[in-house]
Amino acid sequence: MAALILVVDDDPVQRRLLEAMIRRFGYESETVESGETALARLTANDRPAIDVVILDLVMPDLDGMSVLTRMRQQSLQTPTIVQTAHGSIEAVISAMRAGAIDFVVKPVGAERLQVSIKNALRVDALEDELRRATRRGVGELTFRDIGTKVESMGRTLRLAERAAKSNIPVLIEGESGVGKELLARAIQGGSDRRGKSFITVNCGALPENLVESILFGHEKGAFTGASEKHAGKFAEANGGTLFLDEIGELPLEAQVKLLRALQEGEIDPVGAKRSVKVDFRLISATNQNLIELVKRGKFREDLFYRLNVFPITLPPLRARAADIPDLARRFIARFSAEEGKRVRGLSHEAAALLSAYEWPGNVRQLENAVFRAVVLADGDELTVAEFPQIAAQVQGFDVRIPPAPALSSAEWPLPAFPASLPAFETKDPSVLRLIDDSGDVRTLEEIEGEAIRFALSHYHGQMSQMARKLGIGRSTLYRKMKDIGVESELLGEVAA
């Protein structure tokens, strides 16, 4: 689902114009005619979240400045672009201080508005990622940090919210890469153990001969190589949450001790003479069918029923296609900041491509695909061209690189490499040729004339913009255009 833009303006003509431009950019839009209605829409929990607000400063009753003030009081952090008919410096400064991230002057051009919206989405995504990373680091991640526009995922989050309010063991089921650990952290962040330790253990990565020592700890000298006492993961999670990922990979011997820890609230470190009391919240996760493992004798039935008290199933990413563009924008913001790139967002066509793909690797695969695209991107927006492997597998988006033509028998073997390369003329009109046909450097007069002709075409004869971009005055520009003979062709029309 595309980003949702809320237009707040009391002028119905202006609302229709902005709505038409926004939809042409590939975004969804909603319009309201007053500040009170806008605030009510921003706080509505039963409707899709607003990604960007375009707010008119001058409105009857509740004006734009008052809306920004109320948004700040209610901790509404939706990025807001203000629009004004006058563009006075005082109004702009006041709006920025009140929380707006950009401003536009009526009537705003389509290109200016599109850039402003892209920047707003990028800033919002980056700030969200920073806040999310901070909360994750201190064990205070919330369900709002996950977010969704899909009803099935919404039901899953509401179910997890209920589980967070008790100390009940939770079993999270789902395919690899769907975000089971993220949900586990949100459960902890919504519980009374918020801010306490969150210990993660991947059961599939534990060496078989050290499983008990790693999980339950050991005493000094308990076995060869035990040169000092080790607390173990259960003891580290004391007072907090223990997350056992890939619980189906846990060896049967360790499953017995896990069952005792769950039932009695105490563990037996290897070599210890006494049991140790521990207070922990257990959240386990698996991408396997535990019932099938029980039938095959690879998982204890009594442990299964002890873990499966509150099962939660996370839907795969292909069932959450509406969330894909938002997830991609979040990843773009993070990776752009990490890699020092200025990628603002995702093109409408690229968003459609990512939404149409099946994503067998789920969110983890999407994250890696976006990472690669950001690293390879040359422009300020990711397009279909940055996802060639994905496009090759989705009908209607084939962007494969054509193979080199096969050489005939007459052309093989390859001729010797020539001592000097033949000159060729580039097809890119924005590249300025510095060497003439004889191999000499062109004169400054020729280069300057070509630059002016290119600017005239590029800026469609807008003299003020041409002069500003070329870094010269209008009178100087007119004189130079006369010198290169442009006057008879275009100057008269432009001046008129």
Tab-separated table of C-alpha atoms in Angstrom:
chain	number	residue	atom	x	y	z
A	1	MET	CA	0.000	0.000	0.000
A	2	ALA	CA	1.334	3.428	-0.961
A	3	ALA	CA	2.019	6.148	1.605
A	4	LEU	CA	-1.115	7.935	2.809
A	5	ILE	CA	-1.070	11.770	2.640
A	6	LEU	CA	-3.593	13.896	4.543
A	7	VAL	CA	-4.459	17.286	2.981
A	8	VAL	CA	-5.852	19.852	5.444
A	9	ASP	CA	-7.256	22.945	3.731
A	10	ASP	CA	-10.514	24.900	3.943
A	11	ASP	CA	-10.389	25.743	0.213
A	12	PRO	CA	-12.145	22.971	-1.790
A	13	VAL	CA	-10.367	23.928	-5.027
A	14	GLN	CA	-6.963	23.720	-3.353
A	15	ARG	CA	-7.877	20.349	-1.818
A	16	ARG	CA	-8.806	18.914	-5.216
A	17	LEU	CA	-5.614	20.228	-6.836
A	18	LEU	CA	-3.381	18.777	-4.131
A	19	GLU	CA	-5.252	15.480	-4.124
A	20	ALA	CA	-4.840	15.139	-7.903
A	21	MET	CA	-1.084	15.837	-7.690
A	22	ILE	CA	-0.593	13.408	-4.803
A	23	ARG	CA	-2.357	10.586	-6.631
A	24	ARG	CA	-0.314	11.342	-9.741
A	25	PHE	CA	2.842	10.872	-7.648
A	26	GLY	CA	1.629	7.358	-6.763
A	27	TYR	CA	0.508	8.033	-3.170
A	28	GLU	CA	-2.883	7.633	-1.517
A	29	SER	CA	-4.605	10.765	-0.240
A	30	GLU	CA	-7.342	11.912	2.111
A	31	THR	CA	-8.683	15.436	2.478
A	32	VAL	CA	-10.285	17.296	5.386
A	33	GLU	CA	-11.462	20.900	5.585
A	34	SER	CA	-10.672	21.877	9.182
A	35	GLY	CA	-8.027	21.547	11.871
A	36	GLU	CA	-10.339	19.757	14.308
A	37	THR	CA	-11.215	17.122	11.703
A	38	ALA	CA	-7.517	16.655	10.933
A	39	LEU	CA	-6.671	16.014	14.596
A	40	ALA	CA	-9.545	13.541	14.886
A	41	ARG	CA	-8.275	11.685	11.809
A	42	LEU	CA	-4.694	11.566	13.096
A	43	THR	CA	-5.808	10.012	16.392
A	44	ALA	CA	-8.239	7.476	14.857
A	45	ASN	CA	-6.987	3.985	15.765
A	46	ASP	CA	-9.489	2.150	13.557
A	47	ARG	CA	-8.226	3.659	10.290
A	48	PRO	CA	-4.902	3.439	8.391
A	49	ALA	CA	-2.109	5.575	9.803
A	50	ILE	CA	-1.330	8.889	8.090
A	51	ASP	CA	2.239	9.101	6.765
A	52	VAL	CA	2.453	12.826	5.914
A	53	VAL	CA	0.234	15.870	6.575
A	54	ILE	CA	0.010	18.848	4.181
A	55	LEU	CA	-1.393	21.602	6.392
A	56	ASP	CA	-2.716	25.047	5.428
A	57	LEU	CA	-1.655	27.688	7.946
A	58	VAL	CA	-4.650	29.996	7.445
A	59	MET	CA	-7.996	28.352	8.271
A	60	PRO	CA	-11.082	29.443	10.216
A	61	ASP	CA	-11.614	28.197	13.773
A	62	LEU	CA	-8.481	26.081	14.375
A	63	ASP	CA	-5.636	27.381	12.178
A	64	GLY	CA	-2.494	25.543	11.116
A	65	MET	CA	-0.317	26.834	13.972
A	66	SER	CA	-2.870	25.653	16.509
A	67	VAL	CA	-2.998	22.237	14.838
A	68	LEU	CA	0.799	21.935	15.093
A	69	THR	CA	0.643	22.930	18.765
A	70	ARG	CA	-2.049	20.337	19.513
A	71	MET	CA	-0.109	17.674	17.613
A	72	ARG	CA	2.933	18.342	19.776
A	73	GLN	CA	0.842	18.255	22.967
A	74	GLN	CA	-0.643	14.880	21.951
A	75	SER	CA	2.777	13.503	20.899
A	76	LEU	CA	1.649	13.067	17.295
A	77	GLN	CA	4.885	12.764	15.339
A	78	THR	CA	3.449	12.602	11.811
A	79	PRO	CA	5.717	14.708	9.529
A	80	THR	CA	3.927	17.889	8.487
A	81	ILE	CA	4.421	20.151	5.476
A	82	VAL	CA	2.820	23.568	5.932
A	83	GLN	CA	1.560	25.652	3.033
A	84	THR	CA	1.028	29.401	3.035
A	85	ALA	CA	-0.132	31.941	0.460
A	86	HIS	CA	2.424	34.565	1.501
A	87	GLY	CA	5.554	32.703	2.562
A	88	SER	CA	6.655	35.292	5.115
A	89	ILE	CA	9.830	34.458	7.006
A	90	GLU	CA	8.091	34.935	10.371
A	91	ALA	CA	5.335	32.455	9.532
A	92	VAL	CA	7.822	29.866	8.261
A	93	ILE	CA	10.051	30.165	11.349
A	94	SER	CA	7.050	29.867	13.671
A	95	ALA	CA	5.786	26.796	11.824
A	96	MET	CA	9.207	25.108	11.935
A	97	ARG	CA	9.509	25.801	15.651
A	98	ALA	CA	6.045	24.327	16.152
A	99	GLY	CA	7.122	21.046	14.532
A	100	ALA	CA	6.719	21.358	10.741
A	101	ILE	CA	9.521	19.822	8.693
A	102	ASP	CA	9.002	21.799	5.461
A	103	PHE	CA	6.880	24.540	3.899
A	104	VAL	CA	5.554	25.329	0.434
A	105	VAL	CA	4.093	28.518	-0.994
A	106	LYS	CA	0.712	28.486	-2.737
A	107	PRO	CA	0.258	27.661	-5.528
A	108	VAL	CA	2.892	24.932	-5.163
A	109	GLY	CA	4.367	23.312	-8.267
A	110	ALA	CA	4.149	19.566	-8.754
A	111	GLU	CA	7.931	19.045	-8.714
A	112	ARG	CA	8.402	21.059	-5.506
A	113	LEU	CA	5.585	19.227	-3.749
A	114	GLN	CA	6.864	15.809	-4.810
A	115	VAL	CA	10.364	16.528	-3.477
A	116	SER	CA	8.907	17.818	-0.224
A	117	ILE	CA	6.778	14.676	0.266
A	118	LYS	CA	9.733	12.386	-0.516
A	119	ASN	CA	11.899	14.226	1.997
A	120	ALA	CA	9.158	14.056	4.614
A	121	LEU	CA	8.734	10.305	4.158
A	122	ARG	CA	12.501	9.805	4.306
A	123	VAL	CA	12.909	11.874	7.478
A	124	ASP	CA	9.955	10.143	9.113
A	125	ALA	CA	11.293	6.685	8.255
A	126	LEU	CA	14.768	7.529	9.545
A	127	GLU	CA	13.443	8.997	12.798
A	128	ASP	CA	11.243	5.928	13.261
A	129	GLU	CA	14.246	3.644	12.745
A	130	LEU	CA	16.311	5.612	15.258
A	131	ARG	CA	13.529	5.552	17.852
A	132	ARG	CA	12.962	1.849	17.200
A	133	ALA	CA	16.658	1.043	17.572
A	134	THR	CA	16.842	3.018	20.827
A	135	ARG	CA	13.808	1.309	22.330
A	136	ARG	CA	15.040	-2.085	21.192
A	137	GLY	CA	18.399	-1.499	22.854
A	138	VAL	CA	16.830	-0.735	26.240
A	139	GLY	CA	14.152	-3.444	26.066
A	140	GLU	CA	11.239	-1.041	25.525
A	141	LEU	CA	10.157	-1.934	21.984
A	142	THR	CA	6.372	-1.632	21.569
A	143	PHE	CA	3.744	-3.082	19.256
A	144	ARG	CA	3.424	0.332	17.597
A	145	ASP	CA	7.025	-0.088	16.462
A	146	ILE	CA	5.948	-3.088	14.397
A	147	GLY	CA	2.830	-1.570	12.866
A	148	THR	CA	0.780	-2.991	10.020
A	149	LYS	CA	-1.919	-2.161	7.494
A	150	VAL	CA	-3.050	-5.781	7.145
A	151	GLU	CA	-5.939	-7.109	9.231
A	152	SER	CA	-4.446	-10.590	9.734
A	153	MET	CA	-1.241	-9.081	11.115
A	154	GLY	CA	-3.296	-6.667	13.194
A	155	ARG	CA	-5.088	-9.592	14.829
A	156	THR	CA	-1.731	-11.201	15.583
A	157	LEU	CA	-0.456	-8.028	17.257
A	158	ARG	CA	-3.627	-7.649	19.312
A	159	LEU	CA	-3.282	-11.263	20.460
A	160	ALA	CA	0.353	-10.683	21.403
A	161	GLU	CA	-0.670	-7.554	23.316
A	162	ARG	CA	-2.947	-9.649	25.485
A	163	ALA	CA	-0.182	-12.172	26.106
A	164	ALA	CA	2.187	-9.384	27.154
A	165	LYS	CA	-0.003	-8.472	30.120
A	166	SER	CA	0.572	-11.829	31.838
A	167	ASN	CA	3.538	-14.089	32.524
A	168	ILE	CA	2.153	-16.922	30.391
A	169	PRO	CA	4.653	-18.857	28.179
A	170	VAL	CA	4.291	-17.827	24.522
A	171	LEU	CA	5.104	-19.936	21.462
A	172	ILE	CA	5.602	-17.883	18.280
A	173	GLU	CA	5.202	-19.876	15.073
A	174	GLY	CA	6.049	-18.738	11.567
A	175	GLU	CA	8.340	-19.136	8.605
A	176	SER	CA	11.992	-18.185	8.816
A	177	GLY	CA	12.539	-14.451	8.496
A	178	VAL	CA	9.037	-13.225	9.410
A	179	GLY	CA	10.211	-11.327	12.523
A	180	LYS	CA	9.607	-13.690	15.417
A	181	GLU	CA	12.318	-12.117	17.576
A	182	LEU	CA	10.932	-8.632	16.905
A	183	LEU	CA	7.508	-9.759	18.124
A	184	ALA	CA	9.095	-11.355	21.201
A	185	ARG	CA	10.822	-8.060	22.031
A	186	ALA	CA	7.514	-6.207	21.613
A	187	ILE	CA	5.862	-8.654	24.023
A	188	GLN	CA	8.558	-7.901	26.569
A	189	GLY	CA	8.205	-4.152	25.936
A	190	GLY	CA	4.469	-4.389	26.630
A	191	SER	CA	4.877	-6.380	29.846
A	192	ASP	CA	5.872	-5.512	33.412
A	193	ARG	CA	9.382	-6.747	32.541
A	194	ARG	CA	9.867	-3.798	30.194
A	195	GLY	CA	13.412	-2.481	30.332
A	196	LYS	CA	14.743	-5.671	31.947
A	197	SER	CA	17.183	-8.115	30.354
A	198	PHE	CA	16.177	-9.844	27.107
A	199	ILE	CA	18.348	-12.909	26.474
A	200	THR	CA	18.232	-14.539	23.032
A	201	VAL	CA	19.327	-18.119	22.398
A	202	ASN	CA	19.311	-19.788	18.972
A	203	CYS	CA	18.853	-23.433	19.891
A	204	GLY	CA	19.913	-24.566	16.423
A	205	ALA	CA	23.355	-22.974	16.860
A	206	LEU	CA	24.220	-24.582	20.214
A	207	PRO	CA	27.002	-27.210	20.178
A	208	GLU	CA	25.394	-30.493	21.285
A	209	ASN	CA	28.003	-31.192	23.966
A	210	LEU	CA	27.677	-27.706	25.502
A	211	VAL	CA	23.910	-27.165	25.397
A	212	GLU	CA	23.317	-27.741	29.118
A	213	SER	CA	26.309	-25.622	30.122
A	214	ILE	CA	25.275	-22.704	27.924
A	215	LEU	CA	21.627	-22.771	29.015
A	216	PHE	CA	21.827	-23.750	32.671
A	217	GLY	CA	25.428	-22.873	33.562
A	218	HIS	CA	28.123	-24.922	35.257
A	219	GLU	CA	30.336	-24.904	38.325
A	220	LYS	CA	34.092	-24.547	38.220
A	221	GLY	CA	35.690	-27.943	37.509
A	222	ALA	CA	32.373	-29.547	36.517
A	223	PHE	CA	34.035	-30.971	33.414
A	224	THR	CA	37.297	-30.788	31.517
A	225	GLY	CA	37.887	-27.194	30.476
A	226	ALA	CA	35.492	-25.665	33.039
A	227	SER	CA	38.145	-23.395	34.531
A	228	GLU	CA	35.635	-20.997	36.047
A	229	LYS	CA	31.975	-20.782	37.011
A	230	HIS	CA	29.457	-19.922	34.263
A	231	ALA	CA	25.976	-18.568	35.077
A	232	GLY	CA	24.114	-19.715	31.929
A	233	LYS	CA	21.381	-18.077	29.878
A	234	PHE	CA	18.560	-18.806	32.335
A	235	ALA	CA	20.425	-17.065	35.139
A	236	GLU	CA	21.245	-14.121	32.849
A	237	ALA	CA	17.527	-13.755	32.107
A	238	ASN	CA	16.630	-13.660	35.812
A	239	GLY	CA	14.025	-10.913	36.251
A	240	GLY	CA	13.682	-10.500	32.502
A	241	THR	CA	12.783	-12.499	29.398
A	242	LEU	CA	14.396	-15.555	27.810
A	243	PHE	CA	13.777	-16.005	24.092
A	244	LEU	CA	14.503	-19.514	22.781
A	245	ASP	CA	14.561	-19.337	18.992
A	246	GLU	CA	14.258	-22.533	16.899
A	247	ILE	CA	13.110	-24.448	19.974
A	248	GLY	CA	12.515	-27.538	17.825
A	249	GLU	CA	16.301	-27.953	17.472
A	250	LEU	CA	16.838	-28.399	21.224
A	251	PRO	CA	18.264	-31.857	22.066
A	252	LEU	CA	16.024	-34.237	24.034
A	253	GLU	CA	18.373	-34.267	27.046
A	254	ALA	CA	18.125	-30.491	27.394
A	255	GLN	CA	14.345	-30.603	26.928
A	256	VAL	CA	13.996	-32.497	30.229
A	257	LYS	CA	15.804	-29.787	32.175
A	258	LEU	CA	13.869	-27.066	30.343
A	259	LEU	CA	10.612	-28.691	31.410
A	260	ARG	CA	11.750	-28.663	35.043
A	261	ALA	CA	12.770	-25.018	34.791
A	262	LEU	CA	9.312	-24.115	33.485
A	263	GLN	CA	7.409	-26.158	36.065
A	264	GLU	CA	9.481	-25.475	39.176
A	265	GLY	CA	11.104	-22.135	38.349
A	266	GLU	CA	14.562	-23.497	39.128
A	267	ILE	CA	17.562	-24.816	37.183
A	268	ASP	CA	20.328	-27.337	37.855
A	269	PRO	CA	23.741	-26.034	36.708
A	270	VAL	CA	26.165	-28.732	35.598
A	271	GLY	CA	28.163	-29.900	38.620
A	272	ALA	CA	26.066	-27.917	41.128
A	273	LYS	CA	24.930	-29.528	44.375
A	274	ARG	CA	21.774	-27.437	44.687
A	275	SER	CA	19.127	-26.104	42.348
A	276	VAL	CA	19.036	-22.362	41.660
A	277	LYS	CA	15.793	-20.374	41.676
A	278	VAL	CA	15.244	-18.203	38.607
A	279	ASP	CA	12.509	-15.730	37.705
A	280	PHE	CA	12.130	-15.491	33.933
A	281	ARG	CA	9.499	-15.038	31.242
A	282	LEU	CA	9.880	-17.664	28.489
A	283	ILE	CA	9.069	-16.891	24.875
A	284	SER	CA	9.933	-19.608	22.366
A	285	ALA	CA	9.776	-19.620	18.587
A	286	THR	CA	9.906	-22.172	15.802
A	287	ASN	CA	9.585	-22.446	12.033
A	288	GLN	CA	8.825	-26.174	12.291
A	289	ASN	CA	5.667	-28.129	13.036
A	290	LEU	CA	6.256	-29.189	16.637
A	291	ILE	CA	3.341	-31.646	16.569
A	292	GLU	CA	5.054	-33.526	13.758
A	293	LEU	CA	8.298	-33.545	15.747
A	294	VAL	CA	6.387	-34.980	18.716
A	295	LYS	CA	4.952	-37.757	16.535
A	296	ARG	CA	8.446	-38.608	15.263
A	297	GLY	CA	9.826	-38.718	18.802
A	298	LYS	CA	12.134	-35.737	18.334
A	299	PHE	CA	10.316	-33.444	20.741
A	300	ARG	CA	8.865	-34.237	24.168
A	301	GLU	CA	5.091	-34.201	24.240
A	302	ASP	CA	4.905	-32.901	27.814
A	303	LEU	CA	7.253	-30.012	26.953
A	304	PHE	CA	5.202	-29.211	23.846
A	305	TYR	CA	2.029	-28.759	25.894
A	306	ARG	CA	3.947	-26.672	28.437
A	307	LEU	CA	5.251	-24.358	25.704
A	308	ASN	CA	2.101	-24.253	23.613
A	309	VAL	CA	-0.015	-22.536	26.259
A	310	PHE	CA	-0.370	-19.335	24.209
A	311	PRO	CA	0.539	-19.967	20.546
A	312	ILE	CA	0.853	-16.993	18.163
A	313	THR	CA	1.292	-17.449	14.409
A	314	LEU	CA	3.038	-14.739	12.405
A	315	PRO	CA	1.808	-14.529	8.790
A	316	PRO	CA	4.422	-14.670	6.011
A	317	LEU	CA	5.322	-11.470	4.158
A	318	ARG	CA	3.447	-12.581	1.013
A	319	ALA	CA	0.251	-12.401	3.100
A	320	ARG	CA	1.154	-8.838	4.168
A	321	ALA	CA	1.747	-7.253	0.763
A	322	ALA	CA	0.285	-3.919	1.914
A	323	ASP	CA	3.072	-3.623	4.514
A	324	ILE	CA	5.919	-4.123	2.026
A	325	PRO	CA	6.298	-0.482	0.836
A	326	ASP	CA	6.413	0.783	4.436
A	327	LEU	CA	8.970	-1.847	5.423
A	328	ALA	CA	11.053	-0.994	2.342
A	329	ARG	CA	11.001	2.731	3.196
A	330	ARG	CA	12.190	1.977	6.722
A	331	PHE	CA	15.067	-0.120	5.415
A	332	ILE	CA	15.939	2.536	2.815
A	333	ALA	CA	16.153	5.214	5.507
A	334	ARG	CA	18.406	3.087	7.707
A	335	PHE	CA	20.742	1.823	5.009
A	336	SER	CA	20.984	5.241	3.328
A	337	ALA	CA	22.140	6.733	6.619
A	338	GLU	CA	24.574	3.876	7.273
A	339	GLU	CA	26.036	3.929	3.755
A	340	GLY	CA	26.116	7.715	3.367
A	341	LYS	CA	23.683	7.644	0.427
A	342	ARG	CA	20.969	10.223	-0.340
A	343	VAL	CA	18.224	7.831	-1.388
A	344	ARG	CA	14.925	9.509	-0.598
A	345	GLY	CA	12.535	6.654	-1.226
A	346	LEU	CA	10.985	4.131	-3.551
A	347	SER	CA	9.428	4.783	-6.940
A	348	HIS	CA	5.787	3.844	-7.442
A	349	GLU	CA	6.720	1.158	-9.974
A	350	ALA	CA	9.367	-0.325	-7.668
A	351	ALA	CA	6.849	-0.435	-4.808
A	352	ALA	CA	4.441	-2.324	-7.077
A	353	LEU	CA	7.226	-4.766	-7.987
A	354	LEU	CA	8.151	-5.478	-4.374
A	355	SER	CA	4.481	-5.921	-3.450
A	356	ALA	CA	3.938	-8.414	-6.284
A	357	TYR	CA	6.895	-10.660	-5.373
A	358	GLU	CA	6.316	-13.749	-3.184
A	359	TRP	CA	9.319	-13.226	-0.816
A	360	PRO	CA	10.116	-16.807	0.223
A	361	GLY	CA	12.703	-15.408	2.658
A	362	ASN	CA	10.122	-12.999	4.112
A	363	VAL	CA	11.170	-9.753	5.849
A	364	ARG	CA	14.814	-10.812	6.112
A	365	GLN	CA	15.014	-11.277	2.329
A	366	LEU	CA	13.334	-7.906	1.722
A	367	GLU	CA	15.808	-6.231	4.067
A	368	ASN	CA	18.782	-7.731	2.234
A	369	ALA	CA	17.329	-6.844	-1.195
A	370	VAL	CA	16.864	-3.209	-0.140
A	371	PHE	CA	20.387	-3.117	1.324
A	372	ARG	CA	21.847	-4.242	-2.007
A	373	ALA	CA	19.682	-1.769	-3.932
A	374	VAL	CA	20.760	1.169	-1.751
A	375	VAL	CA	24.435	0.298	-2.144
A	376	LEU	CA	24.112	0.097	-5.944
A	377	ALA	CA	21.776	3.100	-6.373
A	378	ASP	CA	23.046	6.118	-8.301
A	379	GLY	CA	19.918	8.282	-8.079
A	380	ASP	CA	17.881	9.632	-5.176
A	381	GLU	CA	15.151	7.022	-5.600
A	382	LEU	CA	15.144	3.230	-5.883
A	383	THR	CA	13.577	2.045	-9.130
A	384	VAL	CA	12.886	-1.339	-10.712
A	385	ALA	CA	16.409	-1.248	-12.162
A	386	GLU	CA	17.848	-1.640	-8.634
A	387	PHE	CA	16.002	-4.953	-8.168
A	388	PRO	CA	16.966	-7.004	-11.254
A	389	GLN	CA	16.793	-10.404	-9.532
A	390	ILE	CA	13.319	-9.656	-8.197
A	391	ALA	CA	12.057	-8.164	-11.482
A	392	ALA	CA	13.224	-11.223	-13.406
A	393	GLN	CA	10.815	-13.374	-11.369
A	394	VAL	CA	7.723	-11.160	-11.559
A	395	GLN	CA	5.662	-11.030	-14.722
A	396	GLY	CA	5.693	-7.604	-16.378
A	397	PHE	CA	8.901	-6.425	-14.677
A	398	ASP	CA	11.634	-8.202	-16.653
A	399	VAL	CA	14.800	-6.066	-16.683
A	400	ARG	CA	17.400	-8.683	-17.503
A	401	ILE	CA	20.651	-7.485	-19.054
A	402	PRO	CA	20.810	-8.641	-22.691
A	403	PRO	CA	23.618	-11.134	-23.459
A	404	ALA	CA	26.566	-10.113	-25.613
A	405	PRO	CA	26.129	-11.047	-29.272
A	406	ALA	CA	27.792	-14.289	-30.314
A	407	LEU	CA	30.875	-13.990	-32.496
A	408	SER	CA	30.858	-15.577	-35.943
A	409	SER	CA	33.638	-17.928	-37.006
A	410	ALA	CA	35.112	-15.124	-39.131
A	411	GLU	CA	35.454	-12.930	-36.042
A	412	TRP	CA	37.171	-15.599	-33.945
A	413	PRO	CA	39.849	-15.400	-32.657
A	414	LEU	CA	39.547	-11.805	-31.431
A	415	PRO	CA	41.627	-9.191	-33.299
A	416	ALA	CA	44.591	-7.640	-31.586
A	417	PHE	CA	43.781	-4.683	-29.314
A	418	PRO	CA	44.466	-1.442	-31.252
A	419	ALA	CA	47.193	0.904	-30.122
A	420	SER	CA	44.752	3.833	-29.988
A	421	LEU	CA	41.006	3.730	-29.441
A	422	PRO	CA	38.768	5.320	-32.099
A	423	ALA	CA	36.955	8.441	-31.016
A	424	PHE	CA	33.254	8.122	-30.354
A	425	GLU	CA	30.548	10.566	-29.536
A	426	THR	CA	28.523	10.049	-26.356
A	427	LYS	CA	24.756	9.779	-26.638
A	428	ASP	CA	24.152	11.425	-23.254
A	429	PRO	CA	23.069	15.048	-23.886
A	430	SER	CA	24.142	16.119	-20.397
A	431	VAL	CA	27.796	15.182	-21.054
A	432	LEU	CA	29.896	18.060	-22.432
A	433	ARG	CA	32.483	17.071	-25.060
A	434	LEU	CA	35.891	18.629	-24.328
A	435	ILE	CA	37.866	17.233	-27.312
A	436	ASP	CA	37.150	18.269	-30.901
A	437	ASP	CA	37.303	16.014	-33.991
A	438	SER	CA	41.021	16.663	-34.478
A	439	GLY	CA	41.854	15.566	-30.936
A	440	ASP	CA	42.509	19.060	-29.559
A	441	VAL	CA	40.835	20.698	-26.563
A	442	ARG	CA	37.865	22.826	-27.599
A	443	THR	CA	37.971	26.587	-26.979
A	444	LEU	CA	36.236	28.084	-23.937
A	445	GLU	CA	33.927	30.012	-26.277
A	446	GLU	CA	32.683	26.781	-27.897
A	447	ILE	CA	32.201	25.024	-24.544
A	448	GLU	CA	30.390	28.037	-23.065
A	449	GLY	CA	28.102	28.293	-26.085
A	450	GLU	CA	27.187	24.621	-25.901
A	451	ALA	CA	26.484	24.910	-22.146
A	452	ILE	CA	24.137	27.862	-22.731
A	453	ARG	CA	22.278	26.045	-25.529
A	454	PHE	CA	21.865	22.996	-23.293
A	455	ALA	CA	20.586	25.140	-20.385
A	456	LEU	CA	18.129	26.870	-22.741
A	457	SER	CA	16.660	23.506	-23.708
A	458	HIS	CA	16.881	21.971	-20.215
A	459	TYR	CA	15.055	24.850	-18.484
A	460	HIS	CA	12.590	25.385	-21.351
A	461	GLY	CA	13.653	29.006	-21.966
A	462	GLN	CA	13.043	30.201	-18.387
A	463	MET	CA	15.645	32.966	-18.345
A	464	SER	CA	15.653	33.660	-14.603
A	465	GLN	CA	16.202	30.014	-13.766
A	466	MET	CA	18.871	29.663	-16.464
A	467	ALA	CA	20.792	32.659	-15.151
A	468	ARG	CA	20.549	31.432	-11.555
A	469	LYS	CA	21.713	27.894	-12.375
A	470	LEU	CA	24.542	29.123	-14.620
A	471	GLY	CA	25.658	31.551	-11.930
A	472	ILE	CA	25.439	34.734	-14.044
A	473	GLY	CA	23.119	37.739	-14.274
A	474	ARG	CA	20.207	37.946	-16.739
A	475	SER	CA	21.798	40.802	-18.692
A	476	THR	CA	25.044	38.834	-19.011
A	477	LEU	CA	23.083	35.798	-20.158
A	478	TYR	CA	21.256	37.836	-22.832
A	479	ARG	CA	24.565	39.220	-24.094
A	480	LYS	CA	26.203	35.803	-24.287
A	481	MET	CA	23.176	34.383	-26.108
A	482	LYS	CA	23.479	37.145	-28.686
A	483	ASP	CA	27.197	36.391	-29.059
A	484	ILE	CA	26.544	32.729	-29.905
A	485	GLY	CA	23.722	33.590	-32.306
A	486	VAL	CA	20.769	32.283	-30.320
A	487	GLU	CA	18.867	35.578	-30.502
A	488	SER	CA	17.489	35.083	-33.998
A	489	GLU	CA	16.155	31.611	-33.130
A	490	LEU	CA	14.814	31.783	-29.596
A	491	LEU	CA	15.720	34.960	-27.785
A	492	GLY	CA	12.937	36.991	-29.306
A	493	GLU	CA	10.336	34.444	-28.204
A	494	VAL	CA	11.750	34.199	-24.687
A	495	ALA	CA	11.957	37.945	-24.275
A	496	ALA	CA	8.396	38.269	-25.435
